[in-house]
Short mmCIF file of C-alpha atoms in Angstrom, two decimals:
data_model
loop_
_atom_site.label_atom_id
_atom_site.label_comp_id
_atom_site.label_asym_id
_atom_site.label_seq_id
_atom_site.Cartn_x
_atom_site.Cartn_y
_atom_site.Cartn_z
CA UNK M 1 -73.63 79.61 35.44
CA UNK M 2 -71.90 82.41 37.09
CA UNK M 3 -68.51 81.81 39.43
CA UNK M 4 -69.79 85.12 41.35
CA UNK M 5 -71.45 84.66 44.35
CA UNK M 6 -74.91 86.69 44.50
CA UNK M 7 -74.08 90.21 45.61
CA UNK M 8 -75.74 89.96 49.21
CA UNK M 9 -78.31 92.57 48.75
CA UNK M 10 -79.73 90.69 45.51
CA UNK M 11 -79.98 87.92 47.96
CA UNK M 12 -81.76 90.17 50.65
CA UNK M 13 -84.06 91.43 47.95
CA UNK M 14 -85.27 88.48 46.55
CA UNK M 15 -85.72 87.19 50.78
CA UNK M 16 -87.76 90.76 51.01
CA UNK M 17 -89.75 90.19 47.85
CA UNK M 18 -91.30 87.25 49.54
CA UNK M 19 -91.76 89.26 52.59
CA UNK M 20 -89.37 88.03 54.80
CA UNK M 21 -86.68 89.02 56.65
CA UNK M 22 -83.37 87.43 57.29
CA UNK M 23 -84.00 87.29 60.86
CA UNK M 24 -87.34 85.92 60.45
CA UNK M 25 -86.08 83.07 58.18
CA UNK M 26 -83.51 82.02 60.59
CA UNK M 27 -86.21 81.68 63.31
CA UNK M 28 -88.74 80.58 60.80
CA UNK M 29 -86.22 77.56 60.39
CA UNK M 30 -84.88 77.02 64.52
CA UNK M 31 -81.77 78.72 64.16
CA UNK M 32 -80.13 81.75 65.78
CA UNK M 33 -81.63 85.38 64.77
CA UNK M 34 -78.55 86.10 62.77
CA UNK M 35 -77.76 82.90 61.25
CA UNK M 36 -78.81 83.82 57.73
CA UNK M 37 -77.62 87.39 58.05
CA UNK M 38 -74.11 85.72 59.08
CA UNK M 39 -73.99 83.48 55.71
CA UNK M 40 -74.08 86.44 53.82
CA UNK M 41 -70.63 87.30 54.59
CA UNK M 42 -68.84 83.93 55.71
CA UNK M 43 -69.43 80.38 55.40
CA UNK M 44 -72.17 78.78 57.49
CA UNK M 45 -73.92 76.02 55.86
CA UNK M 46 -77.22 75.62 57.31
CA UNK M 47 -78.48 79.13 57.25
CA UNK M 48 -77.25 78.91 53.27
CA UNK M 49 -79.51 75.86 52.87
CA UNK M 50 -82.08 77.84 54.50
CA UNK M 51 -81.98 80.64 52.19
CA UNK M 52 -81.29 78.59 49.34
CA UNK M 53 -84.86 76.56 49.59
CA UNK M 54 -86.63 79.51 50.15
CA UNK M 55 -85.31 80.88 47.13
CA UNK M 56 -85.88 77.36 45.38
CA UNK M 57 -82.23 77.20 44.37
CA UNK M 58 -79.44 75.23 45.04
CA UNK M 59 -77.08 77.00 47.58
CA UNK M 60 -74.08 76.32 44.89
CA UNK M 61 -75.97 78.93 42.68
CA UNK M 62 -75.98 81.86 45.24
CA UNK M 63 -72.55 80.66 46.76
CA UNK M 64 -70.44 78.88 44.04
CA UNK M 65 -67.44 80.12 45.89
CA UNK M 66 -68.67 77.79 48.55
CA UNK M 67 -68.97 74.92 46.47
CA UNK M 68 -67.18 72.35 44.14
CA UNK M 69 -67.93 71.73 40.61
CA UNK M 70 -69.58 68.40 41.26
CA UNK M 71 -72.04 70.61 44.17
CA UNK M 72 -69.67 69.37 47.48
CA UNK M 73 -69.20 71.67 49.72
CA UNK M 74 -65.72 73.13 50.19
CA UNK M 75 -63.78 72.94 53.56
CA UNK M 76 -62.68 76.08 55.42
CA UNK M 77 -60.10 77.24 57.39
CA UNK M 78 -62.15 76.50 60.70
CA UNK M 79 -63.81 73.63 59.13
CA UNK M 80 -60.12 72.49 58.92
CA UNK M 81 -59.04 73.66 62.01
CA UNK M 82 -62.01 71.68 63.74
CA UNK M 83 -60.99 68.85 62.31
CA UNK M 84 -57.69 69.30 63.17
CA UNK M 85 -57.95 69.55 66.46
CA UNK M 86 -60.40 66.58 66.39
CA UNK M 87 -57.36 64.87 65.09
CA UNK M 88 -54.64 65.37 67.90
CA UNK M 89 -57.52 64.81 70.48
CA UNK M 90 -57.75 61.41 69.45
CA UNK M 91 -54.28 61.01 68.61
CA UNK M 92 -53.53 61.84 72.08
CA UNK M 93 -56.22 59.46 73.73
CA UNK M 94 -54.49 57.03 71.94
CA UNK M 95 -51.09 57.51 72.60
CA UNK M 96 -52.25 58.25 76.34
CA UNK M 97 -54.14 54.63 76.63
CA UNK M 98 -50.96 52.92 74.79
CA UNK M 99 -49.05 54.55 77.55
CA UNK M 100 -51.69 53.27 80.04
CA UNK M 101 -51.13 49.79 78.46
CA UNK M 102 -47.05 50.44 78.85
CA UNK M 103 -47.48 51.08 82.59
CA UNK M 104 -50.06 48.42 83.49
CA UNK M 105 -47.24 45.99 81.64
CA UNK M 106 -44.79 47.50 83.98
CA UNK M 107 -46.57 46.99 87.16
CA UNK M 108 -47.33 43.35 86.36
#
């Protein structure tokens, strides 16, 4: 297998030869107009899955950039940043109820 990611014209073509259009997958499947024209270029995985079954691949084989060896997905900057933020949002609703906790102690 091939550690290039499909060129994304070869990916458009083979969409076309069914004919299809990227914009007319992505509403073909409930998702924004662009969606699958936007995987093309960054990392977005639904419209990839999309693309991928219509293709009747995998979306590691168009994308193994995207992907692990063992077919997990790799994490992304704003994957990672999500998550990150995710992380001091809870860390701070739970040093803000300990501090609640503190006070109500206090007042007793």
């Amino acid at each position: 297998m091939s550690q290039h990611d499909w060129h994304p014209a070869d990916i458009v073509a083979a969409i076309r030869k069914q004919e299809l259009t990227l914009k007319e997958l992505s509403i073909a499947n409930g998702l924004t107009p662009r969606a699958c024209s936007s995987a093309m270029h960054r990392p977005y995985e639904k419209p990839e899955r999309v693309i991928a079954n219509q293709l009747g691949v995998h979306p590691k084989e168009i994308w193994p950039s995207r992907y692990h060896e063992n077919g997990k997905r790799r994490r992304f900057l704003h994957s990672k940043m999500v998550a990150n933020k995710s992380l001091k949002s809870t860390k701070n609703s739970l040093s803000d109820a300990s501090s609640l906790k503190t006070n109500l102690a206090v007042e007793e």
